[in-house]
Structure formats: C-alpha cells, structure tokens
CSV table of C-alpha atoms in Angstrom, one decimal:
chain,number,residue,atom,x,y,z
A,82,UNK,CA,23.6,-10.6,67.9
A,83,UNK,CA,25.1,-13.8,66.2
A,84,UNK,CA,22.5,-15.7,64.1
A,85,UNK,CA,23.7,-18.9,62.5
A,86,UNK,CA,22.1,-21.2,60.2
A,87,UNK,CA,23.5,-24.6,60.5
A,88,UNK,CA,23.7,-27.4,58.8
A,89,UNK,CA,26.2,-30.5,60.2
A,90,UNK,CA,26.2,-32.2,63.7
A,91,UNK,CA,25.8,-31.3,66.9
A,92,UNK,CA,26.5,-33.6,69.6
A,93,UNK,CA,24.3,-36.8,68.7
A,94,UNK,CA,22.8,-36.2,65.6
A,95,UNK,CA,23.3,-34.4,62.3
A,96,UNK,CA,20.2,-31.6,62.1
A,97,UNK,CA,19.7,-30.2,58.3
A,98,UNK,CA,19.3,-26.4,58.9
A,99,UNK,CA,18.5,-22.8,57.1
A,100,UNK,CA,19.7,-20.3,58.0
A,101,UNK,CA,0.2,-4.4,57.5
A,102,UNK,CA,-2.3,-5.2,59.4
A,103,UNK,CA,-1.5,-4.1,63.2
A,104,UNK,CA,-3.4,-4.7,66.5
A,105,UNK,CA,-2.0,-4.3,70.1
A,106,UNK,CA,-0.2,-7.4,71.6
A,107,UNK,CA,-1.8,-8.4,75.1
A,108,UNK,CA,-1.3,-11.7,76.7
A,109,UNK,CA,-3.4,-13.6,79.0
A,110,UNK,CA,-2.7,-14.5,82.7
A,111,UNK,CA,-1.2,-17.8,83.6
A,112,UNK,CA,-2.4,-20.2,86.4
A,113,UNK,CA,-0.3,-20.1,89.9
A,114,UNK,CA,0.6,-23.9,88.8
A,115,UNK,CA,1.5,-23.2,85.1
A,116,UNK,CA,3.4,-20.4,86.0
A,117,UNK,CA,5.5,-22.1,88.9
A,118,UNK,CA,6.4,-24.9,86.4
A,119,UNK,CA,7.2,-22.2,83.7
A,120,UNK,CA,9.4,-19.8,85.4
A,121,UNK,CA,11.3,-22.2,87.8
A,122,UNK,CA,14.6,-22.2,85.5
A,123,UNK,CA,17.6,-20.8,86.6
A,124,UNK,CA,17.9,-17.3,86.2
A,125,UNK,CA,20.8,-15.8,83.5
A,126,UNK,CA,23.5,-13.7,82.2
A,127,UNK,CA,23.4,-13.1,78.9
A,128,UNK,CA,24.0,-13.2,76.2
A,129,UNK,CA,21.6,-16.0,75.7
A,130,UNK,CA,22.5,-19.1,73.1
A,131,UNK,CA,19.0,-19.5,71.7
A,132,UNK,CA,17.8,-21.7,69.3
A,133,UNK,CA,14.9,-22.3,66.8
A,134,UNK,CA,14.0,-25.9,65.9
A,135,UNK,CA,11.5,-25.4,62.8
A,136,UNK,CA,10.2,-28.3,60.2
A,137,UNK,CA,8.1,-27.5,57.8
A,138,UNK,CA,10.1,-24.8,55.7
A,139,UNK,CA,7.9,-25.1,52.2
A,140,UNK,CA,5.7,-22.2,52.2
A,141,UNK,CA,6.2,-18.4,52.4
A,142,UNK,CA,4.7,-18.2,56.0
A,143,UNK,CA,7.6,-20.0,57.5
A,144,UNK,CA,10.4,-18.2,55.4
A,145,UNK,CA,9.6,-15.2,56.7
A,146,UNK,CA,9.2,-16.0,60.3
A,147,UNK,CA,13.0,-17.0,60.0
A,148,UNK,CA,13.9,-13.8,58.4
A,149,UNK,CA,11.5,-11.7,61.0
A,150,UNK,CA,13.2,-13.9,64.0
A,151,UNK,CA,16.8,-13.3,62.7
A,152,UNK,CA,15.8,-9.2,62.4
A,153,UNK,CA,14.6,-9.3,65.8
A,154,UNK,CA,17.9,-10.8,67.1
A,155,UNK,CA,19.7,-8.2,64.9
A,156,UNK,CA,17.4,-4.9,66.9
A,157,UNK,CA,18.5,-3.7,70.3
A,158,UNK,CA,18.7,-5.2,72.5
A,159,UNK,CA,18.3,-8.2,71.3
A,160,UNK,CA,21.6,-8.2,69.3
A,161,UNK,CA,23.5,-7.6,72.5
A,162,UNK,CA,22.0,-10.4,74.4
A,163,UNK,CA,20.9,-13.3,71.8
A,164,UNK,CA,23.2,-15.6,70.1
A,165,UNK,CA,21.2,-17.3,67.5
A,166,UNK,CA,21.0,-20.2,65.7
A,167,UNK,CA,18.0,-21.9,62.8
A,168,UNK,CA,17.7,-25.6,62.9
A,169,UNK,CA,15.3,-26.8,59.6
A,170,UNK,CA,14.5,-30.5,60.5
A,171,UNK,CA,12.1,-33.3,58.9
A,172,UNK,CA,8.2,-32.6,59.0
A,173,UNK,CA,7.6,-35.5,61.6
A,174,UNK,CA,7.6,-35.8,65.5
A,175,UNK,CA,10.6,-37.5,66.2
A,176,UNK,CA,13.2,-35.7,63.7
A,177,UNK,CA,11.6,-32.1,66.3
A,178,UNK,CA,12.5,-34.4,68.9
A,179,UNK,CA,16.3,-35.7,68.0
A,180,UNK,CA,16.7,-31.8,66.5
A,181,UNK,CA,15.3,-30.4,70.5
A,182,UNK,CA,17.6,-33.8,72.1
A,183,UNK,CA,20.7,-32.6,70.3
A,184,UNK,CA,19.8,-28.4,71.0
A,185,UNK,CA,19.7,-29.8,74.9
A,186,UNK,CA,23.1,-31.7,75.0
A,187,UNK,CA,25.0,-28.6,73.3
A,188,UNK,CA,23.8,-26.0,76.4
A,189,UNK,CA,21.1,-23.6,74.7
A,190,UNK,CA,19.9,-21.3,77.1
A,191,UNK,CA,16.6,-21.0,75.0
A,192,UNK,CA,14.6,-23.0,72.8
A,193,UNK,CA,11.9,-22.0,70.3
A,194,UNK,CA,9.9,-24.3,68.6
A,195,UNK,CA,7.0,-24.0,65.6
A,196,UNK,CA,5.3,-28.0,67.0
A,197,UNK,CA,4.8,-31.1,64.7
A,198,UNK,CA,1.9,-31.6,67.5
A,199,UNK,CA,0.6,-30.1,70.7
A,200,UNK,CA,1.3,-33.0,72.7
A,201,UNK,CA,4.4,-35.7,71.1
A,202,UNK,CA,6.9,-33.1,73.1
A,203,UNK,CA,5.9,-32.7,75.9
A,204,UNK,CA,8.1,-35.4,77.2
A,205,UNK,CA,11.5,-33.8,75.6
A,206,UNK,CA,10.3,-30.4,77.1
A,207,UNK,CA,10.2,-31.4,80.1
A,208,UNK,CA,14.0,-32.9,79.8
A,209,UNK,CA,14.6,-29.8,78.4
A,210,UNK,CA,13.1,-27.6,81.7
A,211,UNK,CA,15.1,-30.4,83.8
A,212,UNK,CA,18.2,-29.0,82.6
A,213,UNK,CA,17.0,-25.2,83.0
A,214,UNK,CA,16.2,-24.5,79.1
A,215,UNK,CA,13.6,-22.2,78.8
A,216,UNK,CA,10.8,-23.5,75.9
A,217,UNK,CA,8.7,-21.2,73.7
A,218,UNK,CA,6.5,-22.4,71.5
A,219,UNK,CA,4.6,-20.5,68.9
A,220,UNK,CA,2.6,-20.4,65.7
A,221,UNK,CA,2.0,-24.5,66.7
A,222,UNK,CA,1.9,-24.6,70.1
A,223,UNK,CA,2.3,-26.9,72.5
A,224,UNK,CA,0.6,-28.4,76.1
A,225,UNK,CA,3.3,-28.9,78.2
A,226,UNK,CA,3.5,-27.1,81.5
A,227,UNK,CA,7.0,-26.1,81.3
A,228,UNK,CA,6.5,-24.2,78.0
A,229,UNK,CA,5.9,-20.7,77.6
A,230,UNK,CA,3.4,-20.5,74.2
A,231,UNK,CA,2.9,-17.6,71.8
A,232,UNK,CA,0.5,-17.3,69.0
A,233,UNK,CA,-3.0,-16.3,67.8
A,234,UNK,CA,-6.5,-17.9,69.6
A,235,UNK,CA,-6.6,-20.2,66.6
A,236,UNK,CA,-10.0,-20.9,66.8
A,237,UNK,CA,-11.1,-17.2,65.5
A,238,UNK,CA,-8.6,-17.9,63.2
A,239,UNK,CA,-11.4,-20.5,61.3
A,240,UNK,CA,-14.5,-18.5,62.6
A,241,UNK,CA,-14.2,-14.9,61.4
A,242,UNK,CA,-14.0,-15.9,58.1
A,243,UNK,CA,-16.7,-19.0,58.3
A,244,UNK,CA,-19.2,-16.3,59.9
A,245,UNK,CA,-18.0,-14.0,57.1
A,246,UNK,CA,-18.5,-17.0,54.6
A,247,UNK,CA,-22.2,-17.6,56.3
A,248,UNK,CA,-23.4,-14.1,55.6
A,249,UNK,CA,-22.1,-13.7,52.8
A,250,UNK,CA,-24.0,-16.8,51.1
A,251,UNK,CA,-26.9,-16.1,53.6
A,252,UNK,CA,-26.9,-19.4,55.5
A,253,UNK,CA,-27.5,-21.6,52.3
A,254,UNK,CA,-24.3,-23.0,49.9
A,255,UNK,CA,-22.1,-25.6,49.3
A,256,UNK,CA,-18.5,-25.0,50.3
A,257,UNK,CA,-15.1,-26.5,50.2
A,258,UNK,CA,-12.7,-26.2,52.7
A,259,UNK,CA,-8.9,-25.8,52.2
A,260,UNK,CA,-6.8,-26.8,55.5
A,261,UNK,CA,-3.2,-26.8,56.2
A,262,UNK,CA,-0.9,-29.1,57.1
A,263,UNK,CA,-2.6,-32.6,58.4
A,264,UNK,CA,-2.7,-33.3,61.9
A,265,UNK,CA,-0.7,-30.0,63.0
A,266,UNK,CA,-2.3,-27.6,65.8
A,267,UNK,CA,-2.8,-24.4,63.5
A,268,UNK,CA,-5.0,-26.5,61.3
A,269,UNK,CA,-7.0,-28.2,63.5
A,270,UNK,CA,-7.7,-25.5,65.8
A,271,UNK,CA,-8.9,-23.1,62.7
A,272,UNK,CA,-10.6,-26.4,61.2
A,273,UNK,CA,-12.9,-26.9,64.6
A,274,UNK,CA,-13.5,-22.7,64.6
A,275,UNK,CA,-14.6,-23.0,61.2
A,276,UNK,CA,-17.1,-26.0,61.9
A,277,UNK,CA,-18.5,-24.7,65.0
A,278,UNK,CA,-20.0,-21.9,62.7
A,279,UNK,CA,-21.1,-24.0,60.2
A,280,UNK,CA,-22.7,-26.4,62.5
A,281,UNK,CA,-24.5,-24.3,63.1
A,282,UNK,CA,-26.3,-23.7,59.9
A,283,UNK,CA,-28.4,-26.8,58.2
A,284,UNK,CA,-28.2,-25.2,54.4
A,285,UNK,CA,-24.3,-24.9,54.9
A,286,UNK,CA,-22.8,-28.1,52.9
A,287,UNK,CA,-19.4,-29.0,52.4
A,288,UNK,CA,-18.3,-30.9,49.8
A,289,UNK,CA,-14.9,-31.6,50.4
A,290,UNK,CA,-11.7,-30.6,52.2
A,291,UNK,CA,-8.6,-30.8,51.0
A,292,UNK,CA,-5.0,-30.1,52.7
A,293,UNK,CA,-3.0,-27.7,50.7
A,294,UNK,CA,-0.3,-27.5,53.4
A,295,UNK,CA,-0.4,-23.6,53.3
A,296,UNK,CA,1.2,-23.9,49.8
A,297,UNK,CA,0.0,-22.3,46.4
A,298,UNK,CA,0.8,-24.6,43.9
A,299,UNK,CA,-0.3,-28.0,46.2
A,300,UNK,CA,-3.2,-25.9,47.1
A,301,UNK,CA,-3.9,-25.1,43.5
A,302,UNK,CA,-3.2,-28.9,42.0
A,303,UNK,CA,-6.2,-30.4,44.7
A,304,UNK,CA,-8.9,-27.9,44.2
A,305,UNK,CA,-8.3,-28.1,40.6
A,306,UNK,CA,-9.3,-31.8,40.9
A,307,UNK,CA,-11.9,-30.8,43.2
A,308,UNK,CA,-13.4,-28.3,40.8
A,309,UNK,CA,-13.9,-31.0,38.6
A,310,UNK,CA,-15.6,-33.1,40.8
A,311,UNK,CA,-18.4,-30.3,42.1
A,312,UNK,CA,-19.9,-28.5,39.3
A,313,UNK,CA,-21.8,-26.5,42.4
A,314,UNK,CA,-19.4,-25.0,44.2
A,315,UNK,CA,-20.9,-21.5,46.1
A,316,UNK,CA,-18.0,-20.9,48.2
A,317,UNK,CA,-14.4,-21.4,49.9
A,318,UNK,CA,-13.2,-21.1,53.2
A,319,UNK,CA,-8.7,-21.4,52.6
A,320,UNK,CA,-6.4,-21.2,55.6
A,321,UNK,CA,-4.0,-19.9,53.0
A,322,UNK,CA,-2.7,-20.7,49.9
A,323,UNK,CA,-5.4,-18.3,48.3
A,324,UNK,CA,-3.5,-17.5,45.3
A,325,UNK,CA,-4.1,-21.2,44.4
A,326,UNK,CA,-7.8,-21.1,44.9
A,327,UNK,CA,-8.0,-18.0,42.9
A,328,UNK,CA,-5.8,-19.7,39.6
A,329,UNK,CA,-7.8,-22.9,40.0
A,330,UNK,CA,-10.7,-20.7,39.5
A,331,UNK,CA,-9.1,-19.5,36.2
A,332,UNK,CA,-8.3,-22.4,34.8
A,333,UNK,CA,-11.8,-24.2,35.2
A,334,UNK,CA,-13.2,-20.9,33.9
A,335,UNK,CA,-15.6,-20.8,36.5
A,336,UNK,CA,-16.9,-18.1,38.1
A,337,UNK,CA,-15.3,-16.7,41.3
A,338,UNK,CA,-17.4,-17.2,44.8
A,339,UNK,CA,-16.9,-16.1,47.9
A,340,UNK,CA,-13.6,-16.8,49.2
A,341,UNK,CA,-12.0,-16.4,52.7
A,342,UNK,CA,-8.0,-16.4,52.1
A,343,UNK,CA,-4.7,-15.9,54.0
A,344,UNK,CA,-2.5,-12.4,54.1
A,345,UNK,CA,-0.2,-12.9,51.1
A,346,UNK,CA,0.6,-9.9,48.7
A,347,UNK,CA,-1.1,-11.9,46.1
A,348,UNK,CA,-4.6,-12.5,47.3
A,349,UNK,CA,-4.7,-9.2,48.6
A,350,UNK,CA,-3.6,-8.4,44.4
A,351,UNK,CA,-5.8,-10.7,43.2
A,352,UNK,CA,-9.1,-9.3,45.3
A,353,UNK,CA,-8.3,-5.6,43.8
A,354,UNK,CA,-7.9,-7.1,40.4
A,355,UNK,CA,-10.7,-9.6,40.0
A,356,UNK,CA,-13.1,-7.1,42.0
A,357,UNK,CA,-14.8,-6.3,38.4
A,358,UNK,CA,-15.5,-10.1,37.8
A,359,UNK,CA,-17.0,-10.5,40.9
A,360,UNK,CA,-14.6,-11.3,43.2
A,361,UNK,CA,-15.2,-10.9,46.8
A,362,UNK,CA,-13.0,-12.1,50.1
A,363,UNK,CA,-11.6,-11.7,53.4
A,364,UNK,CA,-8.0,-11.9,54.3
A,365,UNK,CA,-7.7,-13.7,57.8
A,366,UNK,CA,-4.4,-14.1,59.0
A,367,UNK,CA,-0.9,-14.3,61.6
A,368,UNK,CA,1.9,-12.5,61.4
A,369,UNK,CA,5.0,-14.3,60.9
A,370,UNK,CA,6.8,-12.2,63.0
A,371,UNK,CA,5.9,-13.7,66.1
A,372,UNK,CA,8.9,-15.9,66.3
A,373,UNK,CA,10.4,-12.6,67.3
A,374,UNK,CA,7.8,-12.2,70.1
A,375,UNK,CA,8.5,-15.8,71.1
A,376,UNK,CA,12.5,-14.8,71.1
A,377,UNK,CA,11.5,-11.9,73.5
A,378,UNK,CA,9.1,-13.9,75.9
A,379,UNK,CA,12.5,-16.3,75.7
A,380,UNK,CA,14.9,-13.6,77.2
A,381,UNK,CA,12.0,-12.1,79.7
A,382,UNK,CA,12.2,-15.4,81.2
A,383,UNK,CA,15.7,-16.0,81.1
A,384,UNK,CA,16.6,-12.6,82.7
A,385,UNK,CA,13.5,-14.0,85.7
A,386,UNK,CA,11.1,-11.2,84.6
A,387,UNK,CA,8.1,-13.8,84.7
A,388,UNK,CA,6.3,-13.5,81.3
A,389,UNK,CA,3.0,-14.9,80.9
A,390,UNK,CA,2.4,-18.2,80.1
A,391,UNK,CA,0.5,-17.4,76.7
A,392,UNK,CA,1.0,-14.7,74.9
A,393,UNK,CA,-1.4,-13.8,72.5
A,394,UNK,CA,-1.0,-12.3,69.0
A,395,UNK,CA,-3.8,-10.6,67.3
A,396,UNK,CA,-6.0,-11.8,64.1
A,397,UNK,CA,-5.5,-10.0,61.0
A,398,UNK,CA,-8.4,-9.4,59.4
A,399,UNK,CA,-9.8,-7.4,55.9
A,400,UNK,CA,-12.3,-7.9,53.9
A,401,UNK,CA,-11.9,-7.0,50.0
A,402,UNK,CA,-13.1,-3.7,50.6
A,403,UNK,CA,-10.9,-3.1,53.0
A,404,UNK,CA,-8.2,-3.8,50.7
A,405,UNK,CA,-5.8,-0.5,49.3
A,406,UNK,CA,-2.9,-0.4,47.3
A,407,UNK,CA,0.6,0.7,49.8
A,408,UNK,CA,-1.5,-0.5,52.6
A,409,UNK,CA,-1.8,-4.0,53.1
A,410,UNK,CA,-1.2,-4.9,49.3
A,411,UNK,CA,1.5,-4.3,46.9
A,412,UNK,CA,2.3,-4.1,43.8
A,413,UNK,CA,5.7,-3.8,43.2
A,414,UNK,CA,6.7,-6.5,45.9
A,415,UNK,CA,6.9,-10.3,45.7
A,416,UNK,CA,3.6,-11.8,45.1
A,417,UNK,CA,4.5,-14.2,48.0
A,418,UNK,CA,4.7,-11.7,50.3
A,419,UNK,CA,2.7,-12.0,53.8
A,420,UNK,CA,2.2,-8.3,54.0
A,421,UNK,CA,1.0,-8.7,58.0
A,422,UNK,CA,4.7,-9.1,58.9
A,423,UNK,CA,4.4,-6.6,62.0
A,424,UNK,CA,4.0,-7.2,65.4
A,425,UNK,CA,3.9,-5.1,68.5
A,426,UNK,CA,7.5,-4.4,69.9
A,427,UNK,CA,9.5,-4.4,66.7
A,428,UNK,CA,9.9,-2.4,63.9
A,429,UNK,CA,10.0,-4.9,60.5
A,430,UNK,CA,10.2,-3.6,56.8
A,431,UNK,CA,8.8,-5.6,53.8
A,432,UNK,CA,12.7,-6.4,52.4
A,433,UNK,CA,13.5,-7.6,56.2
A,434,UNK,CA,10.8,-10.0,55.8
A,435,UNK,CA,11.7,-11.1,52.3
A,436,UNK,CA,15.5,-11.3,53.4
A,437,UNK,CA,16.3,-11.0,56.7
C-alpha cells in the first residue's frame, strides 16, 4: 500500500490536499442497465492507483473517513494492490470537478468521491468511465449511471430519530431542526426523512432550522441565537454537531429536551452525564469508515468481479439508555471521536480512526 497526501499540481491544475455500533453490510441489487453501464471498464492488474477527491474537510466525520480509508489501504490485501492518494479540494462543484478532471488526465485506475451534489458530476463521471476509471461515490452520493455508490439509505437516517422525537414528545411540541451542510445529498435526504414523519403530525411545529455544517462550534454559535429567539423550545432533531446543541443549552441555562444527535464520543458523554438533569437522546449515525468500503467495491470492480451498484451501510442507532461506558462511549478518548468507526470487512481501532 502507498497512500499519499498531496498538495501541488497535477497535470492542469494545482489540487490543495491532506493527506461501536455494528450491523452486517448487505447491498442491494442493481438494474441489468445500471449494471452494464457500471461494470463495462476495462478489466485490471493491480496494483490499482486510486484516488479520493474529498471537499469539505472541517468536521470530525470527514477526518476520520481519511484516516479509516488510508487503514484500509494499509490491511491485506489492500496494501498489496492499492496505491493511494487524498485530494482535499474547495467546498463547491466545480473545484470536485477540476480536482476529478486533473485525477483523469494523470491515469487513476479508481476514483472515490464524497459529492458537492448528486447530480453537477455526472457529466465528468462519465468522461471519467470513457477513459475506463472506475467511480465510487459514498457518504454523498451521486446519480450517474456509471458510478458505483456506497453509503447509508439516508432517508432513515432523518426518520428514526424524528419518530423517536415524535414519541418522545407524544405528537405535540415545538422543535428546531439542526441540518448539515446546505444543498449537499446527506442533508437533504435525512432533512426530507425527517419531515415525512413530522408531516405527519399537526401538533409537531418547527421553529426554525439552522445549518451547522456537521460542526460543533458553528452548530453551537446558531442555536445559541436561536435559543434566544424561542423561549419554547420542546425539542431538537441535530444531524450532528450534538455537542453544540448540548453547550448551547448550558449557556442559556435552559432546560435540556429531547434531543436526537450524531455518534461522537462527546454526545454519547454528555447523555451519561446530563442523564440526572434530564437529559434524554438518541444517537443516529454512519460510520466513517465506509470510504474503506467504497475503496473495496473500487478494486471488486477493477479486478471484473461485478459489485453491486449500491452498497448499503447500516444506520447506527442508540438511544440514551442504550448508552455504556467502553462500549460506544468513552472517556479517556477524544471528545471528537465518532465512536461508530467500524464497518463490516475491516478491522479499525479508535487510535486508527483518530490517526490513521
């Protein structure tokens, strides 16, 4: 395995670069159409040149994937048939596309990709398929038919915890919503899970949503400011960032409601220690490790072994009773921690997905 992080040009451009909760892995089936347009790249020898073009690299969620991806390239077999390399580009459509452009004109066998949207690159996919690259997308997916995608069904993603948030405040409540990152896949797909729930229910209000990109302290700044504005607040459904809900709690000194969160080490603390003042939650989250998975449906394909069009990763879910200390929280590792870094077909330690 060679894993590089680069930062420099290559050929046309200069690209700025980086270097435990478990279900089964299934995947679903493909269509006959999909899966000819998928699988009808050349056939290699390894070892595969592979390449991961990521953007957003500002929250926890997305340092870890890079470390989980660059341990997977590390395990057998991997390290004797991927040569990797971590491209880290601007946050918008067309610095993916120049980064995936300049990953085509240097010869990768492979390319991975976390998606600025679901449909802007499609068109550089399909150059990419033209010159027998094998795509994966995962974690932001994409709708291209000569992409192979891997990832959660986003849309449970929003629900379980909405339904949990429902019950929990017995159909009646005003809530605010915390979403990701604006206009990206992840969020709107757990956005429109979430409202078909609460559609559903004529007492269920929301006040406001903000976008806390998946990050604690943006997360934190906004619903401070929205606490302020909504002296009623009865609960929160957070794609992530919960630690932020939790300290702009604190420092309105209100009273903690019901609060669906993300996986990090630190909501999963914070729901032990806050338990006594009333704290209650669910943890809903993906593991960051399936960049790895996307690496391996990469290589499937590349040695012809036909892989399924989507793959699908499992929800991690517990509620705050569900929560124990050396099981999926911890207290002597980083608060910033997503402690549902494993996924099925690897083997990843908490210091791998800190480090790498």
């Amino acid at each position: 395995m060679n894993v590089k992080n680069r930062k420099g040009a290559l050929i046309g451009g200069v690209i700025a670069a980086t270097g435990l909760l478990l279900s089964a892995c299934g995947a679903s089936t493909t269509s006959a159409a999909a899966a000819n347009h998928t699988s009808s790249s050349t056939t290699h020898k390894g070892p595969y040149k592979i390449g991961l073009s990521n953007t957003f690299i500002a929250n926890e969620w997305r340092v870890e994937m890079e470390n989980l991806l660059k341990t997977g390239a590390s395990q057998p077999p991997f390290n004797h048939e991927v040569q990797l390399h971590i491209f880290n580009s601007g946050n918008t459509v067309s610095d993916q596309i120049s980064t995936i452009q300049n990953m085509i004109s240097a010869g990768y066998n492979a390319i991975l990709l976390d998606a600025t949207s679901p449909t802007a690159l499609n068109g550089v996919i399909a150059e990419a398929h033209r010159h027998g690259i094998v795509v994966v997308a995962f974690d932001n997916t994409v709708t291209s038919p000569y992409a192979y995608n891997v990832n959660v069904k986003q849309g449970p993603m929003g629900s379980i915890g909405a339904k949990w948030l429902v019950e929990q405040l017995h159909g009646h409540g005003n809530i605010i919503m915390n979403r990701g990152i604006a206009g990206s896949p992840v969020d709107i797909g757990r956005y429109n899970g979430a409202m078909s729930v609460f559609k559903k229910y004529p007492g269920i209000h929301i006040l406001d949503q903000i976008y806390g990109q998946w990050d604690d302290s943006t997360t934190q700044s906004a619903f401070e400011t929205a606490l302020a504005a909504y002296p009623n607040v009865n609960g929160v459904w957070s794609e992530g960032a919960s630690t932020g809900v939790i300290n702009a709690f604190l420092h309105a000194h209100r009273k903690f409601v019901p609060t669906m969160g993300g996986t990090s080490n630190q909501f999963m603390e914070d729901l032990l220690q806050y338990k006594k003042d009333g704290l209650t939650g669910i943890s809903v989250g993906n593991s960051p490790g399936m960049s790895a998975v996307a690496m391996k449906v990469a290589v499937e394909a590349l040695e012809g072994k036909h892989p399924p069009k989507f793959t699908t990763i499992p929800v991690n879910v517990a509620t705050d009773t569900q929560v124990k200390k050396g099981v999926n929280a911890f207290p002597n590792l980083p608060p910033s921690l997503e402690v549902n870094w494993q996924v099925p077909g690897f083997k990843f330690t908490a210091q791998e997905a800190l480090h790498g």
